[in-house]
CSV table of C-alpha atoms and ligand atoms in Angstrom, one decimal:
chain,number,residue,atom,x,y,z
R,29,UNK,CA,-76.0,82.6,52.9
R,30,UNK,CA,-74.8,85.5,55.2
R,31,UNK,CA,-74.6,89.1,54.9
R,32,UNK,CA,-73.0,91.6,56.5
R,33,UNK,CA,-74.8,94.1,59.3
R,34,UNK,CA,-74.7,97.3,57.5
R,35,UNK,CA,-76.4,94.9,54.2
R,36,UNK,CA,-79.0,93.3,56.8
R,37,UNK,CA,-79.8,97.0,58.1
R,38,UNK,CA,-80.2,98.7,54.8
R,39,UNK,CA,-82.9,95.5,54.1
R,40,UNK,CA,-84.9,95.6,57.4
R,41,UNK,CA,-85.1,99.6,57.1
R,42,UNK,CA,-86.7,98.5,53.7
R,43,UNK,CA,-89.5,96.9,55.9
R,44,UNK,CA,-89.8,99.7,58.1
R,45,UNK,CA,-87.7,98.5,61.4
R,46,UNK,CA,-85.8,101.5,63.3
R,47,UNK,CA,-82.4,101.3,62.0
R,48,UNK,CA,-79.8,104.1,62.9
R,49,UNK,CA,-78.7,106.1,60.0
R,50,UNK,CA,-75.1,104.3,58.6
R,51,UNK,CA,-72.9,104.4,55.9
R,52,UNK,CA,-70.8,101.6,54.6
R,53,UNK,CA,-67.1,102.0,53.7
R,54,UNK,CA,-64.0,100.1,52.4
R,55,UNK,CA,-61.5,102.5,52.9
R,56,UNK,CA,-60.4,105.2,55.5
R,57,UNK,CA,-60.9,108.5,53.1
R,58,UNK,CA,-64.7,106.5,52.8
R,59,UNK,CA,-65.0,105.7,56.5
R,60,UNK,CA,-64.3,109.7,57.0
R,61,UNK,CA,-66.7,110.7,54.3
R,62,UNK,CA,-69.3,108.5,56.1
R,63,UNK,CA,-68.7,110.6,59.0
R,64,UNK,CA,-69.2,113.8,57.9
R,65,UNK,CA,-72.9,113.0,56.0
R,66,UNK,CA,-73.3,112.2,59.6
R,67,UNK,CA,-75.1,114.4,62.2
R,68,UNK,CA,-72.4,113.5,65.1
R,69,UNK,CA,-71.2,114.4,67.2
R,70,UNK,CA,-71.2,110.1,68.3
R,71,UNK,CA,-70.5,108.1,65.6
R,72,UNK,CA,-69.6,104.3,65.9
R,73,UNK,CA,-67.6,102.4,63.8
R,74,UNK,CA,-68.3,99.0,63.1
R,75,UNK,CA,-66.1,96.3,61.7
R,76,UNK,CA,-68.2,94.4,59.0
R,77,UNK,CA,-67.0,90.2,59.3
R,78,UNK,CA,-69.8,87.2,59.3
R,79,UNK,CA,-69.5,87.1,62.8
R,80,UNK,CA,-70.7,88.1,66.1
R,81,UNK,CA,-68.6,89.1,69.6
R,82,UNK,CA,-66.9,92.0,67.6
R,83,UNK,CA,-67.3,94.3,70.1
R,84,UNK,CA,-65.3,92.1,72.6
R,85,UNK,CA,-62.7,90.8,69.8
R,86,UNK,CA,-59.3,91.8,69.5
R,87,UNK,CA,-57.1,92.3,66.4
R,88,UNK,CA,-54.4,89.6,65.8
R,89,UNK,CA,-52.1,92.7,64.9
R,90,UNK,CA,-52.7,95.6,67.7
R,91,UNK,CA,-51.8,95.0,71.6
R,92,UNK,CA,-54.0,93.6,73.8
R,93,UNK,CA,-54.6,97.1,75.3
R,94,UNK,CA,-56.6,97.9,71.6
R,95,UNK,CA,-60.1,98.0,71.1
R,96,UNK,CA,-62.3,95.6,69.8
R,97,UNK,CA,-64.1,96.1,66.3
R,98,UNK,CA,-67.1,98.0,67.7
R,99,UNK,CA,-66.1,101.3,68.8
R,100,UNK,CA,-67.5,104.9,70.0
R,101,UNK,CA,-66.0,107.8,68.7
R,102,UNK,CA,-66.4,111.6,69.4
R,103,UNK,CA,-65.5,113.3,66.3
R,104,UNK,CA,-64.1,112.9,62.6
R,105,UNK,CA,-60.8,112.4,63.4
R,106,UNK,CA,-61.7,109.8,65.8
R,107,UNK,CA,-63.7,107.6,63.3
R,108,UNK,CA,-60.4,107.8,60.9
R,109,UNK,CA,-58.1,106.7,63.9
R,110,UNK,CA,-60.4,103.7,64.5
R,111,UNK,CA,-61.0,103.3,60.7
R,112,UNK,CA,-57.2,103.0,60.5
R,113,UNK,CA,-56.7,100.5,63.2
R,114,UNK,CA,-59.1,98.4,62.1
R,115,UNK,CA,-59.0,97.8,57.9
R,116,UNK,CA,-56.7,95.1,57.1
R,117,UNK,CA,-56.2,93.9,60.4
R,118,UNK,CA,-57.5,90.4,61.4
R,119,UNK,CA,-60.8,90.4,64.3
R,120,UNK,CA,-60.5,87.6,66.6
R,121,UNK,CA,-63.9,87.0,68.1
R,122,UNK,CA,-65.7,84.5,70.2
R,123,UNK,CA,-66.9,83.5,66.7
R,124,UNK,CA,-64.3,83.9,64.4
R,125,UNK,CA,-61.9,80.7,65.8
R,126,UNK,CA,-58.2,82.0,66.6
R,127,UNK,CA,-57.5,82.7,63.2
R,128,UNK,CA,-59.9,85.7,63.2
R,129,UNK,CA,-61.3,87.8,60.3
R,130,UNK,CA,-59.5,90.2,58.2
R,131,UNK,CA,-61.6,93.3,58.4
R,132,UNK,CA,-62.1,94.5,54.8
R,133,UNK,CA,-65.6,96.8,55.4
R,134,UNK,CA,-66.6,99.0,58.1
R,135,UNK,CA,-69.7,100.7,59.0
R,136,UNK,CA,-70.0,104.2,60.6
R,137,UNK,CA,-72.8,104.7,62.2
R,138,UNK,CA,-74.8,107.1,64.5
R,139,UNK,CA,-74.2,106.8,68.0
R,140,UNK,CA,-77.1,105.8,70.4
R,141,UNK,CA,-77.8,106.7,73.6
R,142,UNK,CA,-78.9,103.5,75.4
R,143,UNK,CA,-81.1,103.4,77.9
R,144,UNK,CA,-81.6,99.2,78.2
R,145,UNK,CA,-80.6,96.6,75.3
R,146,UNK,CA,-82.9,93.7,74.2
R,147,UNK,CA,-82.8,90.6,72.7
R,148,UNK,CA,-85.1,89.4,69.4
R,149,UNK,CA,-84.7,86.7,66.8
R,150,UNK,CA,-86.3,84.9,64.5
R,151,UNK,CA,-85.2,81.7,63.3
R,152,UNK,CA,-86.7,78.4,61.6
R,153,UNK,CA,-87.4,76.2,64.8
R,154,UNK,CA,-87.2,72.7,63.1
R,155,UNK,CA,-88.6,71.0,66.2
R,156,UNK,CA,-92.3,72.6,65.6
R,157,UNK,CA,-92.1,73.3,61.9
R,158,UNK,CA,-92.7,77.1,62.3
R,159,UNK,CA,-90.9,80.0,62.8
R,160,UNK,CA,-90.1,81.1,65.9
R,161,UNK,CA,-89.8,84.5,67.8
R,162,UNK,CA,-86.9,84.6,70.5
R,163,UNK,CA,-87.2,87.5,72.8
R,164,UNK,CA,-85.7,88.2,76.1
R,165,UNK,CA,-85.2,91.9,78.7
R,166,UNK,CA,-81.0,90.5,78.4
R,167,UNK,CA,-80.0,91.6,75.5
R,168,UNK,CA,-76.4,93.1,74.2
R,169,UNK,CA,-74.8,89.6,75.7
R,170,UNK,CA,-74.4,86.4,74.2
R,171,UNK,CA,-77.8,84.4,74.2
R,172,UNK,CA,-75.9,80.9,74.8
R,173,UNK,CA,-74.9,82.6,78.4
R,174,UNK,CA,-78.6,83.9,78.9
R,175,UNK,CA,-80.1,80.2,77.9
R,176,UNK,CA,-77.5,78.6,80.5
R,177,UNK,CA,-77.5,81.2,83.2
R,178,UNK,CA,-80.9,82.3,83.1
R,179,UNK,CA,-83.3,80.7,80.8
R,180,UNK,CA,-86.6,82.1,81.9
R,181,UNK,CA,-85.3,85.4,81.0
R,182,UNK,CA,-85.9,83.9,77.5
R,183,UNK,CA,-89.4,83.9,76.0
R,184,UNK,CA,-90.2,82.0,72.3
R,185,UNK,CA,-92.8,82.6,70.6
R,186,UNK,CA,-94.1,80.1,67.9
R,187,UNK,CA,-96.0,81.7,64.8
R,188,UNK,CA,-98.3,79.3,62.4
R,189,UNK,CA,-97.8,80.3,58.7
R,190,UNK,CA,-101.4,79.7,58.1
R,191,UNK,CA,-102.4,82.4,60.5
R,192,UNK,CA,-98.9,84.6,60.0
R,193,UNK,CA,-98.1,87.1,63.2
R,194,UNK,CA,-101.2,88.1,65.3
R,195,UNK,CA,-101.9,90.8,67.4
R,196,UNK,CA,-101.3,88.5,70.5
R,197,UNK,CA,-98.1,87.8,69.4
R,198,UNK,CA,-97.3,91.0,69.1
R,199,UNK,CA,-98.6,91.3,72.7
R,200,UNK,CA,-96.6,88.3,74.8
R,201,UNK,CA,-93.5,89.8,72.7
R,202,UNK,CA,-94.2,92.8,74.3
R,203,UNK,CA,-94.8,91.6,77.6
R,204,UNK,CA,-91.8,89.0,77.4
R,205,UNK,CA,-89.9,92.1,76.9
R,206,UNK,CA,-91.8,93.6,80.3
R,207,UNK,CA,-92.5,96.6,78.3
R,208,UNK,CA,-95.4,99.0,78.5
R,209,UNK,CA,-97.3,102.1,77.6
R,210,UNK,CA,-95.9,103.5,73.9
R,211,UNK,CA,-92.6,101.0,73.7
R,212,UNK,CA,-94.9,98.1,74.3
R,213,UNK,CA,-96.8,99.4,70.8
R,214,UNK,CA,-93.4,99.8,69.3
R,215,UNK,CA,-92.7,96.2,70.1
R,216,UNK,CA,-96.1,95.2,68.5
R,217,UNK,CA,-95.0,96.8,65.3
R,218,UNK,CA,-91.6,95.6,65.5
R,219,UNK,CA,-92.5,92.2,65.6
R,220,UNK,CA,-95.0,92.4,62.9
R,221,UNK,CA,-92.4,94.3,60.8
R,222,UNK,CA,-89.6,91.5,61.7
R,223,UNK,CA,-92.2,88.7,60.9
R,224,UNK,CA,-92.9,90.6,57.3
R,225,UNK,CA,-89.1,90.7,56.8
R,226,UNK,CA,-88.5,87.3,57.4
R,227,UNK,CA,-91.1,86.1,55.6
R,228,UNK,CA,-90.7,87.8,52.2
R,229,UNK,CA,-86.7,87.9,52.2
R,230,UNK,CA,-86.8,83.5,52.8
R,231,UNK,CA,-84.7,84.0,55.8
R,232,UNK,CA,-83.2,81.2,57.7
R,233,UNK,CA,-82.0,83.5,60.7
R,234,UNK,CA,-82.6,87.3,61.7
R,235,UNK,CA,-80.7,88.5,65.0
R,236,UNK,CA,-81.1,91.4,66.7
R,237,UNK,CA,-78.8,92.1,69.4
R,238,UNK,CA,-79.2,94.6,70.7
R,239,UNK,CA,-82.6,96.2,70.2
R,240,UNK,CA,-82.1,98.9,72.3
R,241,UNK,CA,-84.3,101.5,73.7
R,242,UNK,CA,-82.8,104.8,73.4
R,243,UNK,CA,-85.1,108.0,74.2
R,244,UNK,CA,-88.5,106.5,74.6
R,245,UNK,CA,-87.7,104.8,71.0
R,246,UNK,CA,-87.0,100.9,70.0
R,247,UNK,CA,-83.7,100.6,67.6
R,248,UNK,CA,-81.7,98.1,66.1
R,249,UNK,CA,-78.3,98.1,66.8
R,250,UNK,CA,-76.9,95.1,65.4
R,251,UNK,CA,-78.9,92.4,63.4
R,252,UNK,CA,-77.2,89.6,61.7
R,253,UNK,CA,-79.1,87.8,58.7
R,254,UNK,CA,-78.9,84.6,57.1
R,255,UNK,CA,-80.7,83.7,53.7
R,256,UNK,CA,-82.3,79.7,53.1
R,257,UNK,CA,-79.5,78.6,49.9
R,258,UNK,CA,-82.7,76.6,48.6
R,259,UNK,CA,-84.8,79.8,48.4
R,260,UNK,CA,-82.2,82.1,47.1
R,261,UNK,CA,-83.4,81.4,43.2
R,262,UNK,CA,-86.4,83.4,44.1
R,263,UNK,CA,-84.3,86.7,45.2
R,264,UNK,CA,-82.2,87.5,42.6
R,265,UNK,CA,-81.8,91.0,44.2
R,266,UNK,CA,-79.9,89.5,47.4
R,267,UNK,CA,-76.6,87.7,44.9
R,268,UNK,CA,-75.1,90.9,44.8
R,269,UNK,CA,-75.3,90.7,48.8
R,270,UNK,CA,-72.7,88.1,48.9
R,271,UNK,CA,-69.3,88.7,50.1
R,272,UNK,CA,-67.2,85.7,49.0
R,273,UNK,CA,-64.1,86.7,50.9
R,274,UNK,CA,-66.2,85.9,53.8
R,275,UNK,CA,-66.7,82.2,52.5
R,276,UNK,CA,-64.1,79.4,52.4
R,277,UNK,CA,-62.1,80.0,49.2
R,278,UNK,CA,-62.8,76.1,48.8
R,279,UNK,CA,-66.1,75.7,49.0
R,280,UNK,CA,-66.7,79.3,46.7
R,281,UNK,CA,-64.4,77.4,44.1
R,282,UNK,CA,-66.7,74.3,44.2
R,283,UNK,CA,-70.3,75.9,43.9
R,284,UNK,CA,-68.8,77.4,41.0
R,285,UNK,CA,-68.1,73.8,39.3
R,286,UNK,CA,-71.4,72.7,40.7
R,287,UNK,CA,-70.1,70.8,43.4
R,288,UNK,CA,-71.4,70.1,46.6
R,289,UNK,CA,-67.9,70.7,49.0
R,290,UNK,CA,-68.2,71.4,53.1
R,291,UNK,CA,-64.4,71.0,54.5
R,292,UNK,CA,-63.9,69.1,57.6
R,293,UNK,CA,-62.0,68.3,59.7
R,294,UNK,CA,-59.9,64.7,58.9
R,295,UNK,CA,-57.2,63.4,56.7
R,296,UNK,CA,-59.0,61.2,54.2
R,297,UNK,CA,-60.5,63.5,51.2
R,298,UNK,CA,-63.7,61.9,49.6
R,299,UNK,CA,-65.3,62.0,46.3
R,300,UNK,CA,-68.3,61.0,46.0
R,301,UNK,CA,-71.5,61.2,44.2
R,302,UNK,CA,-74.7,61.5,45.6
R,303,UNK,CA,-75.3,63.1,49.1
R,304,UNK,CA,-76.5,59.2,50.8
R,305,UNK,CA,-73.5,57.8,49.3
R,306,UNK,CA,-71.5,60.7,50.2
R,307,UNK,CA,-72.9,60.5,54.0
R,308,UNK,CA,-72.2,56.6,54.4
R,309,UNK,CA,-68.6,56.9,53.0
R,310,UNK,CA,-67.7,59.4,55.5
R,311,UNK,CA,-69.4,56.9,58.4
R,312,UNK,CA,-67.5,54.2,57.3
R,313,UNK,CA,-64.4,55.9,57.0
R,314,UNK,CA,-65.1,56.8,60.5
R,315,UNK,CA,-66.0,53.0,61.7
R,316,UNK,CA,-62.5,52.0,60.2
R,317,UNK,CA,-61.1,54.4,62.8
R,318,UNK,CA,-60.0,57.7,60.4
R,319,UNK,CA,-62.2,60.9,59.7
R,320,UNK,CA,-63.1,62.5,56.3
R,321,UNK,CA,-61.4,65.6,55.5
R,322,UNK,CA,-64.8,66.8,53.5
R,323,UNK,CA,-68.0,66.2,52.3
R,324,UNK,CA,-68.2,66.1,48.3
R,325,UNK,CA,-70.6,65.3,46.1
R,326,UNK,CA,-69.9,65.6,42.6
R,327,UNK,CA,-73.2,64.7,41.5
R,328,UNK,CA,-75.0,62.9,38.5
R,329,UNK,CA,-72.7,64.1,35.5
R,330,UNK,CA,-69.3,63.8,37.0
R,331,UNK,CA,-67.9,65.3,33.6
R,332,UNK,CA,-63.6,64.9,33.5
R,333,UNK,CA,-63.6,68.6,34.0
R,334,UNK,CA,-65.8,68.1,37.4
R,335,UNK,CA,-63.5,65.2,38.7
R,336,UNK,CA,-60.9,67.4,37.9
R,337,UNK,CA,-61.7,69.7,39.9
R,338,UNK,CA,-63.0,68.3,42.5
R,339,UNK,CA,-59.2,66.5,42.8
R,340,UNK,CA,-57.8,70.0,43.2
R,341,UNK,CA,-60.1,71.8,45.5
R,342,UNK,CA,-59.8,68.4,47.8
R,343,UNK,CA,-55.7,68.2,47.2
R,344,UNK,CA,-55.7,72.2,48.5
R,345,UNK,CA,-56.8,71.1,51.9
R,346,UNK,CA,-53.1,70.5,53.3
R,347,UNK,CA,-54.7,68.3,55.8
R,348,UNK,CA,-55.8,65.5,52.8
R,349,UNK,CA,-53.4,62.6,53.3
R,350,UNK,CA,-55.5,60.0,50.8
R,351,UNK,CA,-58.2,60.4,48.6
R,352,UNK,CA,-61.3,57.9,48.6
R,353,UNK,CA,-63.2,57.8,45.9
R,354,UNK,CA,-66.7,56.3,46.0
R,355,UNK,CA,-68.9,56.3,43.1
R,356,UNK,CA,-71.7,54.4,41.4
R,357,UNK,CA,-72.3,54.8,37.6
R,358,UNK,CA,-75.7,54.8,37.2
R,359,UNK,CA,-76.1,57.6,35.0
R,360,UNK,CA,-72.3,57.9,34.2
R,361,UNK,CA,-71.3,54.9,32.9
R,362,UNK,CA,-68.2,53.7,35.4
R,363,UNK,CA,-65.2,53.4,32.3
R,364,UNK,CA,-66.2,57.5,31.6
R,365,UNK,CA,-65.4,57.7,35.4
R,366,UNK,CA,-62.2,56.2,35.1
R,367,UNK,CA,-60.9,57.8,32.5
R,368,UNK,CA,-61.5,61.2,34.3
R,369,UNK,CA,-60.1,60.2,37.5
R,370,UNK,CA,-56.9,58.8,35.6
R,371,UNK,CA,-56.6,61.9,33.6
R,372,UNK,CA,-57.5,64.4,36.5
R,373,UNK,CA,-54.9,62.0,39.0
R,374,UNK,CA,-51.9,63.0,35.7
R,375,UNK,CA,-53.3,66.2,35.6
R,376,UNK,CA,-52.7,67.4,39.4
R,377,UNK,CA,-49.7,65.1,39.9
R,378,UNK,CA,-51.2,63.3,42.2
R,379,UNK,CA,-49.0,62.8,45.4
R,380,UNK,CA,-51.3,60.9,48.2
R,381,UNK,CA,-52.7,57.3,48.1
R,382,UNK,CA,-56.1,57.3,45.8
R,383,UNK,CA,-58.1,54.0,46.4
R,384,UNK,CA,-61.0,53.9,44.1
R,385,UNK,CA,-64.3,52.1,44.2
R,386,UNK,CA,-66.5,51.7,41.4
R,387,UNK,CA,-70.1,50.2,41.3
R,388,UNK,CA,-72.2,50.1,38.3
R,389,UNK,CA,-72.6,50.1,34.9
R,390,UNK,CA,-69.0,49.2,32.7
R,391,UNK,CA,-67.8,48.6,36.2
R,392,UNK,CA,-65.3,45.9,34.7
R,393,UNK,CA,-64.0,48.1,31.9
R,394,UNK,CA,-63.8,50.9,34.3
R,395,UNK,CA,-61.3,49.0,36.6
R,396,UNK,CA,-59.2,47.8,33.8
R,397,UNK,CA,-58.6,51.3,32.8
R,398,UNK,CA,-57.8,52.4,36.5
R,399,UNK,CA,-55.5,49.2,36.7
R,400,UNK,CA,-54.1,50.3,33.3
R,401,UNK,CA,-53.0,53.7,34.1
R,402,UNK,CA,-49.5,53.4,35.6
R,403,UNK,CA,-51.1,55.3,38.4
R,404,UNK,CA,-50.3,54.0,42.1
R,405,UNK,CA,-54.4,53.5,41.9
R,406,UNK,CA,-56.0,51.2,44.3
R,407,UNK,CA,-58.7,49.6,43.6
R,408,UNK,CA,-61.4,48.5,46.1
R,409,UNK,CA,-64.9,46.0,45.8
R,410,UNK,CA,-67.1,47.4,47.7
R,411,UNK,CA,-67.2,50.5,50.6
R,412,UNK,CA,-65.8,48.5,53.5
R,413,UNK,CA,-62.7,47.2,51.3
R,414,UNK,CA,-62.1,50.6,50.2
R,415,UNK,CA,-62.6,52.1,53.5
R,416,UNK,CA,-59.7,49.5,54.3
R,417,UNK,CA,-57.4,50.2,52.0
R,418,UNK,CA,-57.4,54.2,52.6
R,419,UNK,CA,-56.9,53.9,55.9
R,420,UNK,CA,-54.7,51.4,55.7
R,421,UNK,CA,-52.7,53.1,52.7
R,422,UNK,CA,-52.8,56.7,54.8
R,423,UNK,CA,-51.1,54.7,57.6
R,424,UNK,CA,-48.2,53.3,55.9
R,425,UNK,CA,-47.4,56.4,54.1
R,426,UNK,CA,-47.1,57.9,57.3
F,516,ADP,P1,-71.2,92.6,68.3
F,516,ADP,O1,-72.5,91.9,68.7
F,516,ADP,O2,-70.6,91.9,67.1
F,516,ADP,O3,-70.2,92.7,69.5
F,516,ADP,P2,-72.7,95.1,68.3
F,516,ADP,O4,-73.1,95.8,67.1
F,516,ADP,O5,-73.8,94.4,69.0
F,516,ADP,O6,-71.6,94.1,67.8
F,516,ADP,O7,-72.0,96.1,69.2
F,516,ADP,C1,-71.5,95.7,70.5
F,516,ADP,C2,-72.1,96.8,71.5
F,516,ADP,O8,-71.8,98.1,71.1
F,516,ADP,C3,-73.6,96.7,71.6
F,516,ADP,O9,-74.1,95.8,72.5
F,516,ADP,C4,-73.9,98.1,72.0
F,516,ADP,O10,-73.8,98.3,73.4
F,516,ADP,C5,-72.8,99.0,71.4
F,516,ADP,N1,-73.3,99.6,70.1
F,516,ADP,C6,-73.4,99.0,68.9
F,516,ADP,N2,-73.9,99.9,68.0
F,516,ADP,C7,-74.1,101.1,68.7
F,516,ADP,C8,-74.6,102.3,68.3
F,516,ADP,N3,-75.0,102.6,67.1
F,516,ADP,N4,-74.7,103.3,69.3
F,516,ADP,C9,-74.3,103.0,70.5
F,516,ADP,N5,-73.8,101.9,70.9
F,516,ADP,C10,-73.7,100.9,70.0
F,517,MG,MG1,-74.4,92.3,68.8
């Protein structure tokens, strides 16, 4: 799960980091309110989307002479001229793909004075099982262009959970930063505070671009956040931190029937259950020379209400030309599965080819009832044929 900046700041001020003072705001009478609790007389206001490069994006709806989504500005009236350019109007960023963001929430926060801008991150580095610290003196760019232009400017740090963050991590952060005297200690601190953070909040990702020195001081400027999904039961305090207009509508629509949904980007929808079964349909699909339009897994209990729904979140992708459906009645005995998919196919009207395989138990009463229907229903043997079939059946509708 993501969050926004101004949500991410607010949390790692919580833990102690240097966080400018800022004030979230929906609208432009609140963006202008958010000014005036400010000191000033530099205020920035910051377009809230889950993604980065705002400050170099550009709004689908102004000229290309506008400003991106981060921008300075010198007084009141200057943060409600922004504020108005920016609500409702869609952020196309390195990040967002052409079809941008529609910006929704903006944050208006004090103005820094930068003297030089950092890079730090912490992410779960798979590859050594730990967490890792990711530091480097080029910050305020993209780290992709640092890794590929100039990769020893970029310092990782690798912190056992046994031990937790040392003192001489705290150090080579500092020094990867090639900082010194007092900002060197802040760096210490920082890192031990970022660690802390990261730990206790289950993060999967923390980003902090820039960390900027300003003054003699360390401060976070930007930070993006990303939660673990599998740890999220044990922070009920971060649910209200989710902005579902951020998320595809389909795959909101799906966690909240309990279904497993990631859209991609073929023809052939799939239902599936299980997450192995669900993988090796989408390879076959593939070897028989078409790609899956999602991932779905619809899980043990496919209830009629479940199939149901997983028919009309998959028939709202516009790119779904046939429907495979692979599933093996194990727990759910395979006629129960039939009779859901028949009833669910009447009950969206149904208007691509469906080939169906089913393996398990009832497998034979569950085919008569699919062949019984009336329902153009294909049935298939086993997952090659009914790879086959929708492939075949995708191409001759075409
Ligand atoms: P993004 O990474 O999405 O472009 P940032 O928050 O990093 O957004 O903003 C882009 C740039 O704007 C930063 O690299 C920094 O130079 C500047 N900036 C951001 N916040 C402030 C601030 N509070 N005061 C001064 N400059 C800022
Ligand atoms: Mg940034």
């Amino acid at each position: 799960m993501n969050i926004h900046e101004y949500q991410a700041k607010e949390l790692l001020a919580k833990h102690g980091l240097p966080v400018p003072r800022g004030i979230a705001a929906l609208s432009v009478e609140e963006a202008v309110e958010a000014a005036r609790q400010l000191p000033g007389p530099l205020y920035v206001v910051k377009s809230q989307i889950h993604a980065g490069g705002r400050g170099k994006g550009r709004f689908k709806e102004l000229g290309p002479d506008a400003k991106g989504g981060v921008r300075l500005a010198r007084s009141i009236e200057e943060v409600e001229s922004h504020a108005r350019e920016m609500l409702g109007n869609t952020l196309v960023t390195v990040q967002t793909g052409d079809e941008g963001k529609q910006v929704n929430r903006l944050y208006v926060t004090d103005g820094v004075d930068i003297g030089k801008e950092y890079y730090l991150s912490m992410l779960v580095d798979r590859a050594s099982g730990r967490v890792a610290m990711i530091a480097s003196t080029e910050g305020g760019m993209s780290i992709e262009d640092v890794a590929h232009e100039t990769p020893e400017k970029i310092v990782t740090i690798t912190i056992d959970p046994a031990q937790g963050f040392m003192p001489h991590h705290g150090r080579a952060l500092a020094y990867g930063l090639k900082l010194d005297g007092d900002l060197a200690k802040q760096a210490q601190k920082l890192g031990r505070q970022l660690y802390d953070a990261f730990h206790a909040l289950d993060c999967e990702m923390i980003e902090i671009n820039p960390l900027a020195e300003s003054n003699g001081t360390l401060m976070v400027l930007d930070t993006k956040m990303s939660f673990d999904g599998n740890a999220l039961f044990r922070h009920p305090e971060l649910a209200d931190l989710r902005d579902v207009t951020e998320e595809d509508p389909a795959e909101v629509e799906a966690s909240e029937h309990d279904l497993a949904y990631i859209k991609l980007d073929g023809n052939i929808g799939c239902m599936v259950n299980g997450a192995g079964l669900a993988m090796a349909t989408m390879d076959i699909i593939k070897l028989n020379g078409a790609f899956p339009a999602n991932f779905l897994d619809v899980g043990g209990g496919a209830s009629r209400e479940k199939v149901t729904a997983a028919f009309k979140i998959i028939l709202k992708d516009p790119a779904v030309e046939g429907i495979l459906v692979n599933i093996f009645g194990g727990i759910m005995k395979c006629d129960v599965i039939a009779d859901g998919i028949v009833a669910a196919a009447k009950d969206v009207n149904l208007s691509v080819p469906l080939v169906v395989r089913l393996e398990g138990t009832n497998v034979e009463q569950g085919k008569a009832i699919l062949d019984n229907s009336g329902l153009a229903i294909v049935s298939a043997d086993d997952l090659g044929d009914a790879a086959r079939k929708i492939v075949a059946e995708v191409r001759k509708a075409a």
